[in-house]
Amino acid sequence: MGLSLPLPLYKKLTVTFRVEPGCLGPDGADHIDGFCKYAKKAVAKLDSDFVRWVITPRYDKSLPETEYKTNNKKLDHDKAEKYLRVFDKELDDFEEHLQDKLSVLIDEYLGR
């Protein structure tokens, strides 16, 4: 396909991950904004040649936990999977890795 990395921003996969305040404990709402900034910095380098990360609080439960876009267009699960395959990534593994990383970051952030 002849991709040259890193991709320009508009071609990158924007991964929006919404973190529920409750993940940070009973007073999570007091910490969620700071944690999201902390997590964004911590994951910024992960697959950064073709992924742009957005880590944000999930105040609205009607919004999906994870959302994928490229060129400002939402991608459904199948299209996100096809996108990642170009980079030899599997969507399920990609999501699991992010979940694991965020669990570690929550522990670090809370000083556990």
CSV table of C-alpha atoms in Angstrom, one decimal:
chain,number,residue,atom,x,y,z
A,1,MET,CA,0.0,0.0,0.0
A,2,GLY,CA,3.0,2.2,0.3
A,3,LEU,CA,2.2,4.0,3.5
A,4,SER,CA,4.8,6.4,4.8
A,5,LEU,CA,4.8,6.7,8.6
A,6,PRO,CA,4.0,8.8,10.5
A,7,LEU,CA,0.7,9.5,8.8
A,8,PRO,CA,-0.6,13.1,8.6
A,9,LEU,CA,-3.0,13.8,11.4
A,10,TYR,CA,-6.1,13.6,9.2
A,11,LYS,CA,-5.3,10.0,8.1
A,12,LYS,CA,-4.5,8.8,11.6
A,13,LEU,CA,-7.0,6.7,13.5
A,14,THR,CA,-8.5,8.9,16.2
A,15,VAL,CA,-9.2,6.6,19.2
A,16,THR,CA,-11.5,8.3,21.7
A,17,PHE,CA,-11.6,6.4,25.0
A,18,ARG,CA,-14.1,7.5,27.6
A,19,VAL,CA,-13.1,6.8,31.2
A,20,GLU,CA,-15.9,6.5,33.8
A,21,PRO,CA,-15.2,8.5,36.9
A,22,GLY,CA,-16.2,5.4,39.0
A,23,CYS,CA,-13.0,3.7,37.8
A,24,LEU,CA,-11.1,6.0,40.1
A,25,GLY,CA,-13.1,5.0,43.2
A,26,PRO,CA,-15.9,6.6,45.1
A,27,ASP,CA,-14.5,10.1,44.7
A,28,GLY,CA,-13.5,9.5,41.1
A,29,ALA,CA,-15.5,12.5,39.9
A,30,ASP,CA,-13.0,14.7,41.7
A,31,HIS,CA,-10.0,13.1,39.9
A,32,ILE,CA,-11.3,12.2,36.5
A,33,ASP,CA,-10.2,15.3,34.6
A,34,GLY,CA,-6.6,15.1,36.0
A,35,PHE,CA,-6.5,11.4,35.3
A,36,CYS,CA,-7.5,11.9,31.7
A,37,LYS,CA,-4.8,14.4,31.2
A,38,TYR,CA,-2.3,12.1,32.9
A,39,ALA,CA,-3.4,9.1,30.8
A,40,LYS,CA,-3.4,11.1,27.5
A,41,LYS,CA,0.3,11.9,28.1
A,42,ALA,CA,1.1,8.3,29.0
A,43,VAL,CA,-0.5,6.8,25.9
A,44,ALA,CA,0.5,9.5,23.4
A,45,LYS,CA,3.4,7.6,22.1
A,46,LEU,CA,1.6,4.2,21.7
A,47,ASP,CA,1.3,3.6,17.9
A,48,SER,CA,1.6,7.3,17.4
A,49,ASP,CA,2.6,6.9,13.8
A,50,PHE,CA,-0.9,6.0,12.9
A,51,VAL,CA,-3.1,6.7,16.0
A,52,ARG,CA,-4.2,9.9,17.7
A,53,TRP,CA,-5.4,9.3,21.3
A,54,VAL,CA,-8.3,11.1,23.0
A,55,ILE,CA,-8.8,10.2,26.6
A,56,THR,CA,-11.8,11.9,28.1
A,57,PRO,CA,-14.3,11.5,31.0
A,58,ARG,CA,-17.4,9.5,30.3
A,59,TYR,CA,-20.2,11.5,31.8
A,60,ASP,CA,-22.7,10.5,29.2
A,61,LYS,CA,-23.4,6.8,29.4
A,62,SER,CA,-25.2,6.9,26.1
A,63,LEU,CA,-21.8,7.5,24.4
A,64,PRO,CA,-19.7,4.5,23.6
A,65,GLU,CA,-16.6,3.7,25.7
A,66,THR,CA,-14.4,3.5,22.7
A,67,GLU,CA,-14.9,5.4,19.4
A,68,TYR,CA,-12.9,5.3,16.2
A,69,LYS,CA,-12.6,8.0,13.5
A,70,THR,CA,-10.4,8.9,10.6
A,71,ASN,CA,-10.6,12.0,8.6
A,72,ASN,CA,-13.5,13.1,10.9
A,73,LYS,CA,-15.6,10.1,9.9
A,74,LYS,CA,-16.8,7.6,12.5
A,75,LEU,CA,-15.7,4.0,11.9
A,76,ASP,CA,-17.8,1.1,13.0
A,77,HIS,CA,-16.0,-2.0,14.5
A,78,ASP,CA,-15.4,-3.7,11.1
A,79,LYS,CA,-13.9,-0.6,9.5
A,80,ALA,CA,-11.7,0.1,12.5
A,81,GLU,CA,-10.6,-3.5,12.3
A,82,LYS,CA,-9.7,-3.1,8.6
A,83,TYR,CA,-7.8,0.1,9.3
A,84,LEU,CA,-5.7,-1.6,12.0
A,85,ARG,CA,-5.0,-4.6,9.9
A,86,VAL,CA,-3.0,-2.4,7.5
A,87,PHE,CA,-0.6,-1.9,10.4
A,88,ASP,CA,-0.6,-5.6,11.4
A,89,LYS,CA,-2.8,-5.0,14.4
A,90,GLU,CA,-5.9,-6.8,15.5
A,91,LEU,CA,-8.7,-4.6,17.0
A,92,ASP,CA,-9.4,-7.0,19.9
A,93,ASP,CA,-5.8,-7.1,20.9
A,94,PHE,CA,-5.5,-3.3,20.4
A,95,GLU,CA,-8.4,-2.7,22.7
A,96,GLU,CA,-7.2,-5.2,25.3
A,97,HIS,CA,-3.8,-3.6,25.3
A,98,LEU,CA,-5.4,-0.1,25.9
A,99,GLN,CA,-7.6,-1.5,28.7
A,100,ASP,CA,-4.6,-3.1,30.4
A,101,LYS,CA,-2.5,0.1,30.0
A,102,LEU,CA,-5.3,2.2,31.5
A,103,SER,CA,-5.6,-0.2,34.5
A,104,VAL,CA,-1.9,0.3,35.2
A,105,LEU,CA,-2.2,4.1,34.8
A,106,ILE,CA,-5.2,4.2,37.2
A,107,ASP,CA,-3.1,2.4,39.9
A,108,GLU,CA,-0.1,4.7,39.2
A,109,TYR,CA,-2.3,7.8,39.3
A,110,LEU,CA,-4.0,6.7,42.6
A,111,GLY,CA,-0.5,5.9,44.1
A,112,ARG,CA,-1.3,2.2,44.6
